Amino acid sequence: AFCERRVFPVPSLAMDSLCEAFPVESAKAVCLGSGRFLRAVLVPALSDADLPCIVFQPRGSSFQELITAQRGVYEWDTVEFDGTVRTTQTRVLAGGTCGAPEGLAALLELPKRCPELSIVGVGVTEAGLARGSSSMSHLAQLLLAFKEARAAEDATISVLCTDNVPGNGDAIAEAVAAYLEERDAGSDAVDWVQSHVVFHNSMVDRITSHREGDPDVPSTEPLPAKALVFEDIDGVLPASLAEQPGVLIRRFPGEIDEDHELKLCIANGIHTASVYALALSGLADTKAFREGAEFSGILTQYVDSVFLYDILPALRAKLSSSEEEIREVYEDWRARLRHPHFGLGSFFITQNSTIKLQVRLWPTISRTLRSGQMPSSFMAFAVAAMLRFLMSEGASRVSKTKMVGRVCVPVRTHSEAMYAGKRYNLAQGWYEFEDGDGATSAALPDLGPISHHQACPSVKQLCASIAMVLDKLEPKMEGPRYTLFIRRVAETLQKILRGASPMEVLAEVVDEDLDAVIPRSREAGAGKLADIIQEEARRVTVIDVHTHLFPPEFGELCLYNVDELLTYHYLVAEFFESSDGIAPADFYALPKQEQADLVWKAIFIERPPVSEAARGVLTLLRRLGLGAAMNSRDLGPVRAWFADQDPIRHAERTFQLAGVKYVVMTNIPFDAKECPKWDARIPFNRDMFKTALRVDPMLMNDWSTVSTAVQEAGFEATVEGCIEYLRHWADIYVPEYLMASTPHNFDYPVTKNAPDVPDLVGEVLVPFARERSLPLFFKVGAVRALNPDYRMAGDGIEVADLGFVTYMCKTNPDLKFFVTVLSRDNQHELTVLGNKFRNLHVYGCWWYCNNPSIIADTTKLRLELLGPNFTAQHSDCRVLEQLLYKWDHSRVILAKAMIEQVEDVAKTGWPFTRRDLRHLAHRIMGGGAYEDFMAKKL
């Protein structure tokens, strides 16, 4: 994207000068700093925004040498959620160093040499932002050079910082002003900087480490939704930067303060609440959260509870952000924390513990106490684990500030390791740590006597020590709730000191929480019924009992990407209603991408996208991290993203994001497109994609279609041949059930078409279902081809006669039936039938009933009549990514229905625990009722 790369003899370049890989005159940005975060986040964002960059190290020349050797290109890795490591090469125009006079001089020449240079990135640590630091000196000198070079221009220079201190732009402005004052730069210089330089406050967030064995190559997690947030009240930053994934621009004063608050309390707070227990348990990194790890379940429950009981209520009272926005930040962080292949060292995160207690946990604790509530037992555990980590063996002090602690659970296979200049050895059970001036550790009991099985301090003694630590924090707390919180911390700490491992103590806290009676929503405080039900609905892993999805291995049958989403029949029907310029036949004659463009323009650009189907597309694009591209209203970047996805990994990631354990497909042996995939015995993940054998022609007694298919498969066109045909396909599919969609006017028993036509339901389907112990799934009420010109988008609905359901249940008491209906008017009758037949299971809100208002009413009706003995929803998805919006939306709606019913029951005085509510969500959403019915003996 830049210019021709220069060819030069590498040895001839002086490392104390500017090493130019490309002509620097085209530069639009220069970065002071070459740290891993800056190289993996800011520089790529600038480059992708067509803002070519030059990078200067504050000191040293390692990056300059790297750029020289690699001709202006450096590598950095992204560790994807599936473990794939994606290596990106980013170009910079040149590399320099401020650590030598010649290098600094080259930096100060840039404003003259680079007429389009307007952005200065500052990638230094918090110490580098301090007044008088060399980094601030270099920046101030660079800005003075801009003044000299641009004095006659109305130029604006933007300074962007990648340190996460709140108000970092303001801090840099103060440091630059102090430099100008100390150097007596003159009022004109001060005025020019004030009027021509914008010091943008920023918030940054992307966990960055380095490639194993190569500290020069940054290694990062996938790009978060808010990797770079810049305050730009005057609107001076290039629009191209705002269009980059992970970049957000805040236009109003105070907005970015909420971003910082959310990051400190949620991301940083959850990290701080977790890592001390991890370190003490011999868990050396945050990969302990990954699914399948020994303590993953209990750790995930722990952080979910800290968020629900402590962080969410505190932020809800403090910020103007909606609860949904707060939850989105947490969900993003939760997914990142559980990354199975990427994490940070636990001991590394434990540094500066008292400061982190003050900045990351105390705001939540103090707000909770000031609101008249108690911090949860989970927050008490977090503080207790931190204080236990800071308890040292006084006799083993390494230096005045470096102390030695002991883990609770040694790891025999571990060898000595380093973190931030300190050592730890989990096999021997010790670690070195530093914490400011050591005052916190000094206030706590000496770990030496306790570890040698001498008397453990009493709760009263521990309370006194803990109070000495917490009383120094701001704002200061007092009162009975504060005293009780200290006691809870002391009791938890004492359990650990007496020999219980942190994970054992945490398991006890989790169990106590699951069995504690939850106050009703009208009562004050976090943890009320509504909050818990919403949380359990969000967290339950669902089973999607009916879809039209196929595994990625089935090639073109597996529908995914934005063009398939936009040409789904819901949106196509809405398009025909909106469009006055194209007939259905002409529309369907167009290539898929052109169809999608027309739908996008008509529904999303020319009109507000307010239908449920349109909202669904917007939801799933945001969930896939494509919010910025979506908001630009340009399908190009969205299509490019989908084109870059590996289908199998994309499917796995979609299931994970949607919280889906498995889906049941719709498999049709009469379909000429699908059969070859099965004939080829293509392997696929049967744990994710389960099968169903669809038999519509048999249910409809369509002997012509059935006999033809049976004979083509090599069987006789007889009753026994039909059964053999079903056996053949059942052996291949291994289906969960037999299924069919019945029209609104379907009836059974039916009159035979001719004397020689068998009763395919009574003579084939029912005997075969009985032989294989397979349930029969019915979807009732569709009017096919109501408007044939619309093709698949032209099917309609009428109220159905459910008499055949009653007949089937009565005459086949040993068979199981699952039924869903398309008409809202049939829902009440079906629910009553579910209450009258033990072999009937009601499921889902199908097709035209899959809209929020109908889902809510239907679920409430079913809860009232059936209790938790039904399956509330299925997605009916045909396009993979629809799993995201259909389940995201359904979780919220189903939670509201459960809340209303549970609240009514709670008014009787019946005590509900979190375990009860988790069980309820699992039964109607997580497949509990479905799997119980499947296993039920009739």
CSV table of C-alpha atoms in Angstrom, one decimal, residues 671-892:
chain,number,residue,atom,x,y,z
A,671,ASP,CA,-33.1,-34.9,-1.6
A,672,ALA,CA,-30.9,-35.5,-4.6
A,673,LYS,CA,-28.5,-32.8,-3.4
A,674,GLU,CA,-28.0,-34.2,0.1
A,675,CYS,CA,-27.9,-37.9,-0.6
A,676,PRO,CA,-24.5,-37.9,-2.3
A,677,LYS,CA,-22.9,-36.4,0.8
A,678,TRP,CA,-24.1,-39.4,2.8
A,679,ASP,CA,-23.2,-41.9,0.1
A,680,ALA,CA,-19.7,-40.6,0.2
A,681,ARG,CA,-19.6,-41.2,4.0
A,682,ILE,CA,-18.0,-37.8,4.6
A,683,PRO,CA,-16.8,-37.6,8.2
A,684,PHE,CA,-18.0,-34.7,10.3
A,685,ASN,CA,-18.3,-33.7,14.0
A,686,ARG,CA,-21.3,-35.7,15.2
A,687,ASP,CA,-21.0,-34.2,18.6
A,688,MET,CA,-21.9,-30.9,17.1
A,689,PHE,CA,-24.2,-31.9,14.3
A,690,LYS,CA,-26.8,-34.6,15.2
A,691,THR,CA,-29.2,-36.0,12.6
A,692,ALA,CA,-32.9,-36.4,12.1
A,693,LEU,CA,-34.6,-38.5,9.4
A,694,ARG,CA,-37.2,-36.4,7.6
A,695,VAL,CA,-40.1,-38.3,6.0
A,696,ASP,CA,-42.6,-35.8,4.7
A,697,PRO,CA,-43.6,-37.9,1.6
A,698,MET,CA,-44.4,-40.8,3.9
A,699,LEU,CA,-46.5,-38.8,6.3
A,700,MET,CA,-48.4,-37.3,3.4
A,701,ASN,CA,-48.9,-40.8,1.9
A,702,ASP,CA,-47.2,-39.6,-1.3
A,703,TRP,CA,-46.8,-43.1,-2.8
A,704,SER,CA,-45.4,-41.8,-6.1
A,705,THR,CA,-42.5,-40.0,-4.5
A,706,VAL,CA,-41.8,-42.7,-1.9
A,707,SER,CA,-42.0,-45.7,-4.3
A,708,THR,CA,-39.7,-44.0,-6.8
A,709,ALA,CA,-37.1,-43.2,-4.1
A,710,VAL,CA,-37.3,-46.7,-2.6
A,711,GLN,CA,-36.8,-48.4,-6.0
A,712,GLU,CA,-33.9,-46.1,-7.0
A,713,ALA,CA,-32.3,-47.1,-3.7
A,714,GLY,CA,-32.6,-50.8,-4.7
A,715,PHE,CA,-35.5,-51.8,-2.6
A,716,GLU,CA,-38.9,-53.1,-3.6
A,717,ALA,CA,-41.9,-50.8,-3.8
A,718,THR,CA,-43.7,-52.6,-1.0
A,719,VAL,CA,-44.4,-51.9,2.7
A,720,GLU,CA,-41.4,-54.0,3.6
A,721,GLY,CA,-39.3,-52.3,1.0
A,722,CYS,CA,-40.2,-48.9,2.5
A,723,ILE,CA,-39.2,-50.1,6.0
A,724,GLU,CA,-35.9,-51.5,4.6
A,725,TYR,CA,-35.4,-48.1,2.9
A,726,LEU,CA,-35.8,-46.4,6.3
A,727,ARG,CA,-33.5,-48.9,8.0
A,728,HIS,CA,-30.9,-48.1,5.3
A,729,TRP,CA,-30.9,-44.4,6.0
A,730,ALA,CA,-31.3,-44.7,9.7
A,731,ASP,CA,-28.1,-46.9,9.8
A,732,ILE,CA,-26.3,-44.1,7.9
A,733,TYR,CA,-27.8,-41.1,9.8
A,734,VAL,CA,-28.1,-42.6,13.3
A,735,PRO,CA,-31.0,-40.1,13.8
A,736,GLU,CA,-32.3,-38.6,16.9
A,737,TYR,CA,-35.9,-38.9,15.6
A,738,LEU,CA,-38.2,-39.1,12.6
A,739,MET,CA,-39.7,-35.8,11.5
A,740,ALA,CA,-42.1,-34.2,9.1
A,741,SER,CA,-43.7,-30.9,8.4
A,742,THR,CA,-47.5,-31.2,8.0
A,743,PRO,CA,-49.8,-28.7,6.3
A,744,HIS,CA,-52.5,-26.9,8.1
A,745,ASN,CA,-55.2,-29.3,6.7
A,746,PHE,CA,-53.4,-32.5,7.4
A,747,ASP,CA,-55.5,-35.3,8.9
A,748,TYR,CA,-54.9,-38.9,9.9
A,749,PRO,CA,-56.1,-41.6,9.3
A,750,VAL,CA,-56.3,-40.7,5.6
A,751,THR,CA,-58.3,-42.1,2.8
A,752,LYS,CA,-56.0,-44.1,0.5
A,753,ASN,CA,-55.4,-42.8,-3.0
A,754,ALA,CA,-56.0,-46.2,-4.6
A,755,PRO,CA,-56.6,-49.8,-3.4
A,756,ASP,CA,-52.9,-50.7,-4.0
A,757,VAL,CA,-51.4,-47.7,-2.1
A,758,PRO,CA,-50.4,-48.7,1.5
A,759,ASP,CA,-51.0,-46.6,4.6
A,760,LEU,CA,-47.4,-45.3,4.9
A,761,VAL,CA,-48.0,-43.8,8.4
A,762,GLY,CA,-49.7,-46.8,9.9
A,763,GLU,CA,-47.9,-49.6,8.0
A,764,VAL,CA,-44.4,-48.1,7.7
A,765,LEU,CA,-43.6,-45.1,9.9
A,766,VAL,CA,-45.3,-46.2,13.1
A,767,PRO,CA,-43.9,-49.8,13.0
A,768,PHE,CA,-40.4,-48.5,12.1
A,769,ALA,CA,-40.5,-45.9,14.9
A,770,ARG,CA,-41.5,-48.6,17.3
A,771,GLU,CA,-38.8,-50.9,16.0
A,772,ARG,CA,-36.0,-48.3,16.4
A,773,SER,CA,-37.5,-46.6,19.5
A,774,LEU,CA,-37.5,-43.3,17.5
A,775,PRO,CA,-39.8,-40.4,18.4
A,776,LEU,CA,-41.9,-38.7,15.8
A,777,PHE,CA,-41.4,-34.9,15.4
A,778,PHE,CA,-44.3,-33.0,13.8
A,779,LYS,CA,-44.2,-29.4,12.7
A,780,VAL,CA,-47.8,-28.4,12.0
A,781,GLY,CA,-49.5,-25.6,10.2
A,782,ALA,CA,-47.6,-24.4,7.1
A,783,VAL,CA,-49.3,-23.4,3.9
A,784,ARG,CA,-46.7,-24.2,1.2
A,785,ALA,CA,-46.4,-21.9,-1.8
A,786,LEU,CA,-49.1,-19.4,-0.7
A,787,ASN,CA,-47.4,-17.1,-3.1
A,788,PRO,CA,-45.4,-19.3,-5.5
A,789,ASP,CA,-43.6,-16.4,-7.2
A,790,TYR,CA,-41.8,-15.8,-3.9
A,791,ARG,CA,-40.5,-19.4,-3.9
A,792,MET,CA,-39.3,-20.3,-0.4
A,793,ALA,CA,-40.3,-16.8,0.9
A,794,GLY,CA,-43.8,-17.5,-0.2
A,795,ASP,CA,-45.0,-20.0,2.3
A,796,GLY,CA,-47.8,-19.0,4.6
A,797,ILE,CA,-49.8,-20.0,7.7
A,798,GLU,CA,-53.3,-21.1,8.7
A,799,VAL,CA,-54.8,-22.5,11.9
A,800,ALA,CA,-54.4,-26.3,11.9
A,801,ASP,CA,-56.6,-29.1,13.0
A,802,LEU,CA,-54.7,-30.9,15.8
A,803,GLY,CA,-57.0,-33.8,15.9
A,804,PHE,CA,-54.4,-36.1,14.3
A,805,VAL,CA,-52.0,-35.3,17.2
A,806,THR,CA,-54.7,-36.5,19.7
A,807,TYR,CA,-55.3,-39.6,17.6
A,808,MET,CA,-51.6,-40.5,17.3
A,809,CYS,CA,-51.0,-40.1,21.0
A,810,LYS,CA,-54.0,-42.1,22.0
A,811,THR,CA,-53.5,-45.0,19.6
A,812,ASN,CA,-49.7,-45.2,20.1
A,813,PRO,CA,-49.1,-44.8,23.8
A,814,ASP,CA,-45.8,-46.5,23.6
A,815,LEU,CA,-44.4,-44.0,21.0
A,816,LYS,CA,-43.1,-40.5,21.7
A,817,PHE,CA,-44.2,-37.5,19.9
A,818,PHE,CA,-42.7,-34.0,19.7
A,819,VAL,CA,-45.0,-31.3,18.3
A,820,THR,CA,-44.7,-27.6,17.5
A,821,VAL,CA,-47.2,-25.4,15.7
A,822,LEU,CA,-46.9,-22.5,13.3
A,823,SER,CA,-50.1,-20.6,14.2
A,824,ARG,CA,-50.3,-18.6,17.4
A,825,ASP,CA,-54.0,-19.7,17.6
A,826,ASN,CA,-52.9,-23.3,18.0
A,827,GLN,CA,-50.5,-22.8,20.9
A,828,HIS,CA,-53.1,-23.0,23.6
A,829,GLU,CA,-54.6,-26.3,22.3
A,830,LEU,CA,-51.2,-27.8,21.8
A,831,THR,CA,-50.1,-26.9,25.4
A,832,VAL,CA,-53.2,-28.5,26.8
A,833,LEU,CA,-52.5,-31.6,24.8
A,834,GLY,CA,-49.0,-31.7,26.2
A,835,ASN,CA,-50.7,-31.6,29.7
A,836,LYS,CA,-52.9,-34.6,28.8
A,837,PHE,CA,-50.5,-37.1,27.1
A,838,ARG,CA,-47.4,-38.3,28.8
A,839,ASN,CA,-46.0,-39.4,25.4
A,840,LEU,CA,-46.3,-35.8,23.9
A,841,HIS,CA,-43.5,-33.2,24.3
A,842,VAL,CA,-44.2,-29.6,23.3
A,843,TYR,CA,-41.2,-27.8,21.7
A,844,GLY,CA,-40.1,-24.6,20.2
A,845,CYS,CA,-41.5,-21.4,18.7
A,846,TRP,CA,-41.4,-22.2,15.0
A,847,TRP,CA,-41.0,-19.8,12.1
A,848,TYR,CA,-43.7,-17.1,12.3
A,849,CYS,CA,-44.0,-17.8,16.0
A,850,ASN,CA,-40.2,-17.1,16.4
A,851,ASN,CA,-40.8,-13.4,17.1
A,852,PRO,CA,-40.3,-11.9,20.6
A,853,SER,CA,-43.9,-11.0,21.4
A,854,ILE,CA,-45.1,-14.5,20.5
A,855,ILE,CA,-42.2,-16.3,22.2
A,856,ALA,CA,-42.9,-14.4,25.4
A,857,ASP,CA,-46.6,-15.2,25.5
A,858,THR,CA,-46.2,-18.8,24.4
A,859,THR,CA,-43.5,-19.5,27.0
A,860,LYS,CA,-45.5,-18.0,29.8
A,861,LEU,CA,-48.5,-20.1,28.8
A,862,ARG,CA,-46.4,-23.3,28.8
A,863,LEU,CA,-44.8,-22.5,32.2
A,864,GLU,CA,-48.3,-22.0,33.6
A,865,LEU,CA,-49.7,-25.3,32.2
A,866,LEU,CA,-46.7,-27.6,31.9
A,867,GLY,CA,-44.2,-26.4,34.5
A,868,PRO,CA,-40.6,-27.0,33.3
A,869,ASN,CA,-41.6,-30.0,31.2
A,870,PHE,CA,-41.2,-28.6,27.7
A,871,THR,CA,-38.5,-27.3,25.3
A,872,ALA,CA,-38.9,-23.6,25.0
A,873,GLN,CA,-37.1,-22.9,21.8
A,874,HIS,CA,-35.4,-24.2,18.7
A,875,SER,CA,-33.7,-22.0,16.2
A,876,ASP,CA,-34.9,-23.5,12.8
A,877,CYS,CA,-31.7,-22.0,11.4
A,878,ARG,CA,-30.7,-22.5,7.8
A,879,VAL,CA,-27.6,-20.2,7.9
A,880,LEU,CA,-24.9,-21.0,10.4
A,881,GLU,CA,-24.6,-17.5,12.0
A,882,GLN,CA,-28.3,-17.3,12.7
A,883,LEU,CA,-27.6,-19.3,15.8
A,884,LEU,CA,-26.1,-16.2,17.3
A,885,TYR,CA,-29.0,-13.9,17.0
A,886,LYS,CA,-31.8,-16.5,17.5
A,887,TRP,CA,-30.3,-17.7,20.7
A,888,ASP,CA,-29.1,-14.3,21.9
A,889,HIS,CA,-32.6,-12.9,21.4
A,890,SER,CA,-34.4,-16.0,22.8
A,891,ARG,CA,-32.3,-16.0,26.0
A,892,VAL,CA,-33.5,-12.5,26.9
